[in-house]
XYZ file of C-alpha atoms in Angstrom:
572
model
C -3.099 9.834 -10.938
C -3.343 8.233 -8.342
C -3.385 3.694 -9.407
C -4.175 1.871 -7.299
C -4.432 -1.418 -5.271
C -9.111 -0.119 -4.235
C -9.404 -3.034 -2.117
C -9.544 -3.203 1.425
C -6.802 -4.815 3.282
C -7.864 -8.240 4.883
C -6.025 -7.527 8.360
C -8.075 -10.925 9.413
C -6.618 -12.930 6.647
C -3.040 -11.027 7.256
C -3.008 -11.903 10.640
C -3.955 -15.667 10.113
C -1.026 -15.605 7.556
C 1.003 -14.541 10.144
C 0.421 -16.782 13.089
C 1.176 -19.598 10.496
C 4.518 -18.415 8.974
C 6.081 -16.639 13.038
C 4.843 -20.268 14.154
C 6.200 -22.390 11.818
C 9.718 -20.112 11.405
C 9.533 -19.988 15.568
C 8.453 -23.928 15.474
C 11.649 -25.041 12.523
C 14.459 -22.759 14.587
C 13.360 -24.562 17.966
C 13.866 -27.932 16.605
C 16.989 -27.042 15.256
C 19.202 -25.428 18.080
C 17.704 -28.172 20.174
C 19.327 -31.003 17.648
C 22.613 -28.851 17.545
C 22.620 -28.810 21.289
C 21.797 -32.590 21.744
C 24.342 -33.519 18.684
C 27.431 -31.630 19.975
C 26.773 -31.930 24.001
C 24.277 -35.230 24.496
C 21.595 -35.095 26.373
C 23.432 -32.829 29.154
C 23.651 -29.898 26.465
C 20.083 -30.841 25.430
C 19.348 -29.328 28.595
C 21.457 -26.707 29.086
C 19.566 -25.573 25.975
C 16.181 -25.844 27.049
C 17.121 -23.956 30.352
C 18.294 -20.951 28.739
C 15.572 -21.000 25.829
C 12.882 -21.130 29.296
C 15.133 -18.398 31.201
C 15.336 -16.063 27.960
C 11.048 -15.758 27.719
C 11.226 -15.614 31.917
C 13.182 -12.600 31.433
C 10.831 -11.291 28.356
C 7.336 -12.061 31.188
C 10.206 -10.238 34.050
C 10.720 -6.609 31.659
C 10.616 -3.558 33.790
C 9.330 -0.278 32.059
C 11.493 1.427 33.855
C 14.707 0.058 33.107
C 13.150 0.394 29.168
C 12.541 4.022 29.887
C 15.795 4.372 31.616
C 17.528 2.797 28.597
C 15.713 4.163 25.489
C 16.976 8.016 27.165
C 20.587 6.432 27.631
C 19.818 6.394 23.429
C 18.538 9.022 22.812
C 20.755 10.941 24.719
C 23.698 9.273 23.272
C 22.788 8.784 19.423
C 22.088 12.781 19.711
C 25.883 12.956 20.799
C 27.048 11.428 17.552
C 25.825 14.511 15.645
C 22.510 12.650 14.093
C 20.877 15.490 13.773
C 23.847 16.918 11.390
C 21.394 15.625 8.590
C 19.248 19.506 9.453
C 22.452 20.739 7.570
C 21.607 18.545 4.523
C 18.248 18.988 4.897
C 18.047 22.922 5.123
C 20.562 23.056 2.127
C 18.273 21.326 -0.354
C 16.088 23.647 0.704
C 17.252 26.694 -0.086
C 18.268 26.278 -3.721
C 15.289 24.086 -4.515
C 12.807 26.428 -5.688
C 15.169 27.971 -7.403
C 15.352 24.408 -9.747
C 11.400 23.406 -9.632
C 9.760 26.540 -9.796
C 8.265 26.918 -13.208
C 5.486 29.721 -14.731
C 4.542 27.105 -17.411
C 3.814 24.319 -15.304
C -0.300 23.772 -14.537
C -0.931 24.320 -11.151
C -1.790 20.691 -9.572
C 1.409 19.689 -11.562
C 3.934 22.549 -9.317
C 2.360 21.458 -6.211
C 3.105 17.513 -7.301
C 6.541 18.392 -7.564
C 6.668 20.361 -4.499
C 5.188 17.054 -2.193
C 6.828 14.771 -4.137
C 10.409 16.117 -3.575
C 9.736 16.969 -0.665
C 9.067 13.378 0.629
C 10.620 12.086 -1.528
C 13.885 14.093 0.422
C 13.336 13.680 3.535
C 12.463 9.958 2.676
C 16.504 9.498 1.327
C 17.645 11.454 4.166
C 16.093 9.277 6.929
C 16.760 5.668 5.923
C 20.853 6.762 5.914
C 20.734 7.825 9.224
C 17.878 5.227 10.900
C 19.962 2.418 8.903
C 23.415 3.607 10.691
C 22.602 4.563 14.103
C 20.298 0.763 14.450
C 22.794 -1.529 12.743
C 26.221 -0.102 14.875
C 25.113 0.496 18.025
C 25.208 -2.370 19.913
C 28.222 -3.533 18.420
C 29.737 -0.096 18.776
C 29.061 -0.759 22.451
C 30.606 -4.292 22.493
C 33.819 -3.329 21.057
C 33.956 -0.455 23.674
C 32.704 -2.798 26.019
C 30.540 -0.617 27.961
C 27.754 -3.002 26.709
C 29.169 -4.764 29.687
C 29.129 -2.316 32.186
C 25.261 -2.070 31.902
C 24.547 -5.843 30.979
C 26.674 -6.165 34.510
C 24.075 -4.215 36.279
C 20.226 -5.551 37.174
C 19.280 -5.316 33.498
C 17.911 -7.876 31.478
C 19.106 -8.278 28.347
C 15.877 -8.120 26.683
C 15.225 -3.936 28.027
C 18.836 -3.623 26.213
C 16.711 -4.390 22.632
C 13.744 -2.911 23.865
C 15.020 0.204 25.385
C 17.493 0.367 22.639
C 14.349 0.405 19.808
C 12.450 3.280 21.909
C 15.564 5.368 22.207
C 16.325 5.341 18.696
C 12.622 5.500 17.176
C 12.461 8.468 19.603
C 15.657 10.320 18.163
C 14.363 9.597 14.422
C 11.068 11.004 15.058
C 12.241 14.056 16.669
C 13.803 14.366 13.546
C 11.197 13.694 11.535
C 8.868 16.000 12.900
C 11.205 18.704 12.277
C 11.762 17.941 8.897
C 8.537 16.924 8.413
C 7.217 20.842 9.125
C 9.663 22.291 6.950
C 9.092 20.677 4.478
C 5.180 21.310 5.005
C 5.864 25.264 5.279
C 8.191 25.014 2.309
C 5.249 23.757 0.699
C 2.496 26.358 1.434
C 4.837 29.298 0.893
C 5.904 27.776 -2.877
C 2.526 28.101 -4.456
C 1.393 31.570 -4.959
C -1.893 32.385 -3.306
C -3.836 32.058 -6.463
C -3.068 28.633 -6.480
C -4.235 27.814 -2.803
C -6.912 25.745 -3.214
C -4.924 23.238 -4.722
C -3.242 22.061 -2.222
C -6.117 20.088 -0.912
C -6.863 16.680 0.353
C -9.257 15.153 -2.035
C -11.500 12.109 -0.379
C -13.221 10.082 -2.935
C -15.636 6.628 -2.570
C -15.407 4.569 -5.341
C -17.118 2.069 -6.902
C -16.779 -1.210 -8.677
C -17.553 -1.625 -12.251
C -18.551 -3.754 -14.950
C -18.292 -3.834 -18.504
C -20.493 -3.770 -20.863
C -20.120 -4.538 -24.986
C -22.806 -2.835 -28.002
C -25.142 -5.398 -27.429
C -25.673 -4.506 -23.604
C -24.476 -8.251 -22.719
C -21.386 -8.721 -19.696
C -17.891 -8.838 -20.872
C -14.812 -9.151 -18.748
C -13.788 -5.947 -20.176
C -14.284 -3.385 -23.177
C -12.269 -3.368 -26.209
C -8.973 -4.038 -27.237
C -7.512 -1.150 -29.202
C -4.751 -2.615 -29.350
C -2.347 -0.370 -26.484
C 0.576 -2.575 -24.883
C -0.989 -1.714 -21.767
C -3.683 -2.849 -20.099
C -3.945 -1.023 -17.487
C -7.097 1.310 -19.082
C -10.174 -0.974 -21.049
C -12.193 0.488 -24.063
C -15.506 1.002 -24.420
C -17.023 1.205 -28.189
C -18.434 4.866 -28.941
C -21.708 5.737 -29.951
C -23.521 2.282 -28.801
C -24.764 0.557 -26.362
C -21.502 -0.128 -24.566
C -20.803 1.645 -21.323
C -19.034 0.772 -18.076
C -21.407 0.397 -14.998
C -19.589 1.975 -11.395
C -21.735 0.862 -8.988
C -21.622 3.546 -5.188
C -23.051 2.789 -1.860
C -22.052 5.403 0.899
C -24.101 8.345 -1.281
C -25.444 10.130 1.710
C -26.461 14.504 1.574
C -22.767 14.342 3.746
C -20.772 13.510 0.367
C -22.626 16.743 -0.983
C -20.536 19.691 -1.608
C -20.856 23.466 -2.614
C -19.934 23.744 -6.403
C -19.435 27.470 -5.616
C -16.247 26.401 -3.455
C -16.878 29.106 -1.412
C -18.986 28.341 0.703
C -22.047 30.464 -0.745
C -25.552 29.736 -0.923
C -25.163 27.530 -4.169
C -27.900 24.230 -3.232
C -24.983 21.243 -2.783
C -24.079 18.962 -5.779
C -23.151 14.955 -6.332
C -19.930 15.535 -7.670
C -17.465 13.130 -10.028
C -14.381 13.601 -11.087
C -13.238 11.069 -14.104
C -9.680 11.209 -15.473
C -10.652 8.676 -18.481
C -8.659 8.399 -21.781
C -9.846 9.025 -24.871
C -8.557 6.606 -28.457
C -9.693 7.633 -31.496
C -9.871 5.719 -34.783
C -9.921 8.843 -36.869
C -8.862 13.272 -36.316
C -12.926 13.716 -36.073
C -13.356 17.129 -34.289
C -9.710 17.859 -33.054
C -11.157 20.640 -30.812
C -12.716 19.407 -28.484
C -12.500 15.775 -26.488
C -13.929 12.397 -27.104
C -17.930 13.614 -25.326
C -19.048 11.380 -21.964
C -22.065 10.874 -21.030
C -23.571 9.987 -17.726
C -26.673 7.795 -17.017
C -27.425 7.009 -13.122
C -29.902 4.269 -12.896
C -30.821 3.560 -9.117
C -30.432 -0.046 -8.310
C -33.012 -1.377 -5.949
C -35.060 -0.490 -9.726
C -32.956 -0.224 -12.989
C -36.151 0.510 -14.908
C -35.592 4.447 -12.802
C -32.847 5.479 -15.109
C -32.032 9.184 -15.635
C -29.451 10.421 -18.678
C -27.576 13.091 -18.003
C -28.644 16.132 -20.227
C -24.956 17.535 -20.562
C -22.334 15.423 -22.092
C -19.120 16.900 -21.220
C -15.548 16.545 -23.929
C -13.398 14.636 -21.330
C -9.728 16.737 -21.209
C -7.017 13.832 -20.841
C -4.505 13.895 -18.903
C -6.053 16.177 -15.984
C -9.162 16.340 -13.992
C -12.671 16.846 -15.369
C -15.095 17.616 -13.176
C -19.180 17.087 -13.342
C -21.678 18.507 -11.113
C -24.782 16.262 -10.865
C -27.595 18.282 -9.745
C -30.244 17.430 -6.732
C -32.785 17.585 -9.373
C -33.044 15.756 -12.704
C -35.027 16.085 -15.331
C -35.718 12.992 -17.483
C -37.984 12.700 -20.809
C -39.894 9.406 -21.152
C -38.889 7.799 -24.586
C -42.860 6.698 -25.441
C -44.463 9.375 -24.823
C -42.203 12.201 -24.593
C -43.487 13.756 -21.433
C -40.766 15.191 -18.539
C -40.263 14.069 -15.197
C -38.126 15.535 -12.538
C -36.146 12.489 -10.034
C -34.897 13.878 -7.162
C -31.358 12.258 -7.216
C -30.641 11.162 -3.090
C -34.492 10.251 -3.006
C -35.316 8.610 -6.421
C -32.571 7.314 -7.582
C -30.018 6.942 -4.613
C -30.852 3.433 -3.248
C -31.338 3.284 0.528
C -30.562 -0.685 0.312
C -30.268 -2.718 -2.314
C -29.583 -6.273 -3.623
C -27.621 -5.948 -6.768
C -26.270 -9.455 -8.401
C -23.211 -7.909 -10.637
C -20.679 -10.466 -13.332
C -17.707 -12.129 -11.743
C -14.675 -10.021 -13.848
C -12.895 -12.903 -14.745
C -15.542 -15.597 -14.925
C -18.784 -14.412 -16.576
C -20.875 -17.688 -16.013
C -20.805 -16.794 -12.740
C -22.481 -13.313 -10.695
C -22.050 -11.843 -7.394
C -24.752 -10.379 -5.142
C -24.048 -7.455 -2.774
C -25.271 -5.748 -0.564
C -26.054 -1.543 -0.615
C -26.743 0.867 1.143
C -27.385 4.702 0.246
C -26.494 2.907 -3.435
C -26.132 4.493 -7.129
C -24.932 3.266 -10.403
C -23.695 5.264 -13.105
C -23.611 3.619 -16.288
C -20.441 5.641 -18.885
C -21.015 5.626 -22.480
C -18.926 7.233 -25.559
C -21.292 9.957 -27.498
C -18.815 10.285 -30.821
C -18.612 7.525 -33.817
C -15.285 5.683 -33.918
C -14.182 6.825 -31.165
C -13.153 4.863 -28.372
C -13.206 5.605 -24.147
C -10.572 4.066 -21.785
C -11.601 3.028 -18.834
C -10.333 1.949 -14.824
C -12.169 1.519 -12.154
C -9.900 4.810 -10.171
C -10.930 6.369 -13.401
C -14.819 7.328 -12.144
C -15.177 8.529 -8.455
C -17.504 10.358 -5.885
C -15.273 13.353 -4.917
C -16.836 14.220 -0.965
C -16.031 17.363 0.441
C -11.901 18.431 0.462
C -10.243 17.570 3.226
C -6.955 19.758 4.273
C -3.626 19.408 2.739
C -2.161 18.513 6.341
C -4.193 15.700 7.017
C -2.988 13.738 3.976
C 0.784 14.992 3.913
C 0.964 14.276 7.760
C -0.403 10.534 6.918
C 2.683 10.543 4.879
C 4.286 11.582 7.667
C 3.632 8.744 9.536
C 4.459 6.650 6.972
C 7.819 7.175 6.891
C 7.737 6.632 10.498
C 6.665 3.610 10.432
C 8.892 2.296 8.003
C 11.665 4.139 10.138
C 10.231 1.719 12.423
C 11.596 -0.986 10.998
C 14.578 -0.020 9.304
C 15.334 0.123 13.909
C 13.926 -2.637 14.619
C 15.372 -5.415 11.990
C 18.877 -2.888 12.021
C 19.102 -3.447 16.180
C 17.679 -7.352 15.528
C 20.503 -8.069 13.049
C 23.273 -5.859 15.636
C 22.004 -8.850 17.722
C 23.934 -11.361 16.022
C 26.935 -9.607 14.114
C 29.106 -6.764 14.002
C 27.864 -3.526 12.549
C 28.878 -3.547 8.926
C 27.554 -7.226 8.626
C 24.316 -5.894 10.294
C 24.191 -2.481 7.960
C 24.857 -5.060 4.721
C 22.207 -7.299 5.830
C 19.376 -4.633 6.577
C 20.444 -2.404 3.195
C 19.643 -5.994 1.216
C 16.733 -6.567 3.381
C 15.560 -2.687 2.311
C 15.978 -3.114 -1.938
C 14.974 -6.808 -1.840
C 11.705 -5.161 -0.085
C 10.981 -2.582 -2.076
C 12.230 -3.857 -5.778
C 11.613 -7.539 -5.290
C 9.581 -9.157 -2.338
C 6.198 -8.368 -4.682
C 7.022 -10.085 -7.688
C 8.604 -13.074 -4.856
C 6.066 -13.880 -3.283
C 3.229 -13.628 -6.242
C 5.552 -16.079 -8.111
C 5.348 -18.353 -4.983
C 1.755 -17.969 -4.838
C 0.717 -19.218 -7.745
C 3.287 -22.496 -7.299
C 1.614 -22.954 -3.938
C -2.162 -22.527 -5.308
C -1.110 -24.288 -8.423
C -2.002 -21.273 -11.023
C 1.915 -21.453 -12.182
C 0.854 -23.194 -15.458
C 3.276 -25.415 -16.693
C 5.856 -27.167 -14.350
C 5.782 -27.196 -11.097
C 8.089 -27.693 -7.883
C 12.430 -28.096 -8.086
C 11.587 -32.383 -7.980
C 9.483 -32.688 -10.267
C 11.782 -30.574 -12.657
C 14.723 -32.640 -11.545
C 12.559 -35.513 -12.731
C 11.487 -33.726 -16.174
C 15.286 -32.808 -17.142
C 16.476 -36.586 -16.561
C 13.352 -37.500 -18.374
C 13.471 -35.520 -20.880
C 10.149 -33.860 -20.779
C 9.002 -31.168 -22.086
C 6.831 -28.861 -18.994
C 3.115 -29.941 -20.591
C 3.547 -33.808 -20.784
C 1.647 -35.052 -17.946
C 3.259 -37.510 -15.927
C 0.810 -41.069 -15.524
C -0.319 -41.182 -11.894
C 1.448 -43.372 -9.606
C 2.067 -43.055 -6.185
C 6.396 -42.230 -6.631
C 4.565 -38.896 -8.966
C 2.098 -37.977 -5.774
C 5.070 -38.351 -3.688
C 7.025 -35.771 -5.817
C 3.908 -33.676 -5.895
C 3.494 -33.424 -1.948
C 7.787 -33.327 -1.585
C 7.092 -30.273 -3.881
C 4.015 -28.720 -2.535
C 5.847 -28.897 1.184
C 9.208 -27.255 -0.568
C 7.229 -24.425 -2.230
C 5.702 -23.359 0.877
C 8.808 -23.635 3.241
C 9.965 -20.808 0.375
C 6.506 -19.082 0.582
C 7.060 -18.679 4.693
C 10.437 -18.065 4.011
C 9.712 -14.538 1.083
C 7.107 -13.449 4.074
C 10.611 -12.724 5.708
C 11.552 -9.732 3.745
C 9.249 -7.093 4.621
C 7.051 -5.477 1.386
C 8.466 -2.155 1.723
C 6.209 -0.686 -1.249
C 3.548 -0.478 1.593
C 5.463 3.232 2.830
C 5.259 4.318 -0.471
C 2.091 7.139 -0.006
C 3.961 10.451 -0.959
C 2.052 9.547 -4.910
C -1.346 10.531 -2.567
C -0.876 14.286 -1.408
C 1.147 15.065 -4.457
C -2.059 14.026 -6.841
C -4.023 15.806 -4.293
C -5.764 12.747 -2.824
C -6.261 11.629 1.174
C -4.439 8.926 2.550
C -7.324 6.005 3.295
C -6.875 3.525 6.243
C -7.767 0.729 5.110
C -5.846 0.351 1.416
C -2.781 2.195 2.241
C -2.551 3.010 6.024
C -2.975 -0.296 7.678
C -0.816 -1.682 5.779
C 1.591 -0.198 6.805
C 0.892 -0.250 9.922
C 0.665 -3.878 10.325
C 3.586 -4.951 8.553
C 6.040 -2.668 11.096
C 4.676 -4.425 14.535
C 4.455 -7.624 12.712
C 7.679 -7.273 12.334
C 8.467 -5.547 16.008
C 7.186 -8.497 17.781
C 9.509 -11.841 16.752
C 12.271 -9.103 15.990
C 12.308 -8.433 19.547
C 12.474 -11.611 21.094
C 14.756 -13.006 18.033
C 16.800 -10.198 19.500
C 16.762 -10.867 23.004
C 18.028 -14.485 22.313
C 20.803 -12.983 19.856
C 21.884 -10.597 22.528
C 21.726 -13.481 25.908
C 23.704 -15.855 23.108
C 26.429 -14.151 22.602
C 30.053 -13.041 23.344
C 29.409 -9.782 24.999
C 33.670 -9.878 25.664
C 34.657 -10.165 22.226
C 35.958 -7.043 19.964
């Protein structure tokens, strides 16, 4: 089961934040550089520094694609001569014996596929990252040590072209390595899966919906019943009551219907709902079956048109629960008992609808949503004394599946973006320092970017927005320590307190900017999607990785160019 943030990546907000961060850091760096030149050598040094910076940007504008390509090809050939392709030996040895230890006849087919795909993509990542790190961080320092860099810069080649050519060349050789390993891994996965289980090797394309919870009195609540589970991922709906979870979908068109047989037969296409709910039992009950779940389909434009699914089903925990909804549904009038037939797409799906849904975090407010081809589904539990655990990704409309190769190679593309980021940062670091230091610096950024950057950025964002609870910035905390004040005590309003708050906001804002210099490497962790049989969505998964890589590319190219331009290339 893939647990993910279902919000689309806010590209416009990301571009605005990127512009602010780059602008602030560039402005601070420029001011510090000019001040250092002015203090060290006076007005003449200041003028030389301004001239050197202007010349550097002129170099960038006069970059020649031909020379960049020539340097890229030279880097490609040098990397091949450094036996970079020997990584295939390790890769081959791992795959020769992997089948012995990963195959299990007792495992469900979907879990077996998860093991195979996770192993392949994780192995490729563990092999390609150290290779990219070493090639990127040791190339330029080694050329400077051997004085071959001096031979290059004496030719009509600009420093910006050296940096850009190095990045393109290293990315090229690593792309070749990645494609070969990815292709071999795909063939290995397909050959490991028996023919009888090949149908499980797909990429599901889900349509997720918005979720709202309602209690036993049919009143909106921010979350379901608290059953004492320390993991708050799911909220629980009380059984045999009016309590339910309301899912609001849009984009329900004839194109999302699937063949129930999955073999292109003559059966009428159905709306396929897949769920992964969890049951919480207050007593054992009937242990031979799961807790009963029932769907009710509601037209969002006219809530009076509602059809209760006549086929409730028991959930099977920790595996897929697929429920096919036919296009023709029959409902019985509660008062008259007369049967009426509804067409799913014509009667229950609203072509256009405007719905007001309660805000999950503030029930006194509501938000208006305009739906196109919308459908609402109420999920309720039928068993008395039992509870149904539901989270937003637990129910989705399963549209026609994509080939497994689509999701798999999207994950390979994500690894390629990560390789490009590592090469960019490594080459930039090597323009300033020697190989070991550049390697350590880049590796430290990778470790923090994978394990700690989300926590750090979230903490600083809360401080900047004033959502940190008690306490404030560093100046406020120092004052509280000296005055023996606890964090719950408020300061008396004064000019000094106002100045202190402004200084803290400026300091924390600067820390927020600095924290975003570290890339968020969790954006590249895409192996979970093909491993669990899901397609990789562009707006939620791939776009953040693309934005992160290209967001670092432009500033790093400029920084690397300036570092190489002002570095002494004759020093060993």
